[in-house]
Short mmCIF file of C-alpha atoms in Angstrom, two decimals:
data_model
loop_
_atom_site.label_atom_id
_atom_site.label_comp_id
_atom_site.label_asym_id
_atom_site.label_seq_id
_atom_site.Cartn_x
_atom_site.Cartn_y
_atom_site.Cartn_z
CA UNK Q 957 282.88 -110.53 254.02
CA UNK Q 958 279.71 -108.73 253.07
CA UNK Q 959 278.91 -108.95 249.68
CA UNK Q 960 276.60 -106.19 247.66
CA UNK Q 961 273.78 -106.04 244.78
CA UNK Q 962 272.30 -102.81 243.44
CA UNK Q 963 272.18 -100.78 240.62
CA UNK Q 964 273.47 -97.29 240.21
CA UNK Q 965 271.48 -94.87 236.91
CA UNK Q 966 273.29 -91.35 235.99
CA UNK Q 967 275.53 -92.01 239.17
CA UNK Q 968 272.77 -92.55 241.72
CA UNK Q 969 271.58 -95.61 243.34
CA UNK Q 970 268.22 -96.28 241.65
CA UNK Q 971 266.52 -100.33 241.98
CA UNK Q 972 266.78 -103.47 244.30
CA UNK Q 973 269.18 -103.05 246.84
CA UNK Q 974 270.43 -105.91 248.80
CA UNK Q 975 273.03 -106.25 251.35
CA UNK Q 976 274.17 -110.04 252.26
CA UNK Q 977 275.92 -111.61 255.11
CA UNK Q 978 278.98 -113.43 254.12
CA UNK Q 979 277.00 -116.99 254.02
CA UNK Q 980 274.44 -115.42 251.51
CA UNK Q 981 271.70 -114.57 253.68
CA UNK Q 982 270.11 -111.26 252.94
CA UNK Q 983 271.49 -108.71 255.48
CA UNK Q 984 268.71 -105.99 254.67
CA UNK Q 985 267.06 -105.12 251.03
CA UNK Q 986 264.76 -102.18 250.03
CA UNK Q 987 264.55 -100.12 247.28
CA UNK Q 988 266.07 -96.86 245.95
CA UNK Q 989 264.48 -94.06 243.60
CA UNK Q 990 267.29 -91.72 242.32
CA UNK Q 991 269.74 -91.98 245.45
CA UNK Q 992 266.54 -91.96 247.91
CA UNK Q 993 265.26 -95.10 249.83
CA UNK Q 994 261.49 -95.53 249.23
CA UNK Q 995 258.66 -98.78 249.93
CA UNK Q 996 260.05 -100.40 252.22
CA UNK Q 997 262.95 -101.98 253.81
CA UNK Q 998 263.99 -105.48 255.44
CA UNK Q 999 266.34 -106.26 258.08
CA UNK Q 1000 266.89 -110.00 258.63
CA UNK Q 1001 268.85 -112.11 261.53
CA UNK Q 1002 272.06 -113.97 260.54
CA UNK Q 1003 269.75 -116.95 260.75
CA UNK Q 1004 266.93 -115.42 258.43
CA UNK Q 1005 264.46 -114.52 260.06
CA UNK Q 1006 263.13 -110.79 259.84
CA UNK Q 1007 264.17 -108.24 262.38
CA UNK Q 1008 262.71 -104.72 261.53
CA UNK Q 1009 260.74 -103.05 258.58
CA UNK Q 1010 260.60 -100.03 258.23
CA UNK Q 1011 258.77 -97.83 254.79
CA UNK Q 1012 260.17 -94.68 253.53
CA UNK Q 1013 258.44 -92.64 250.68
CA UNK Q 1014 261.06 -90.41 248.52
CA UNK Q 1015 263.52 -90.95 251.17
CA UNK Q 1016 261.01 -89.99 254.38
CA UNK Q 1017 260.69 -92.57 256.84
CA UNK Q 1018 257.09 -93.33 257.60
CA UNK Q 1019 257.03 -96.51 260.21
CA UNK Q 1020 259.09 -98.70 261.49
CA UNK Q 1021 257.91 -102.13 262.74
CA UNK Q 1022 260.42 -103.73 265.54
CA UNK Q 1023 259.69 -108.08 264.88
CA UNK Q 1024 261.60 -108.32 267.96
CA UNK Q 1025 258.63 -106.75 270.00
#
C-alpha cells in the first residue's frame, strides 16, 4: 500500500508532494506549481537512501543526477 500527501488549489496539484512506501519511507517528493513539477525532485531506495534527483523549472526538466553512478 502506497500512501499519498499533496495538496490540490482550483483543481490542480500546487505544494509538497510526497509519495511513501507502505512502511513510511518517502518513495519520491518534489514540488508542484499549478499542476507543473518545478525545483527539484527526490527518489529514495526502500531502505532510504537517495536514488536520483532530478530539477524541473515550470514543468521542464533541467538535470537529472543518477546516485547510483
Amino acid at each position: 500500500t502506497l500512501m499519498l500527501n499533496c495538496t490540490y488549489v482550483n483543481n490542480q496539484l500546487d505544494g509538497q508532494y510526497t509519495l511513501y512506501y507502505s512502511d513510511g519511507v518517502i518513495d519520491f517528493e518534489g514540488i508542484y506549481v499549478k499542476d507543473l513539477k518545478d525545483g527539484f525532485w527526490r527518489f529514495f531506495e526502500e531502505d532510504g537512501s537517495l536514488k536520483l534527483e532530478v530539477e524541473y523549472d515550470n514543468g521542464i526538466l533541467l538535470t537529472t543526477i543518477d546516485e547510483e553512478r
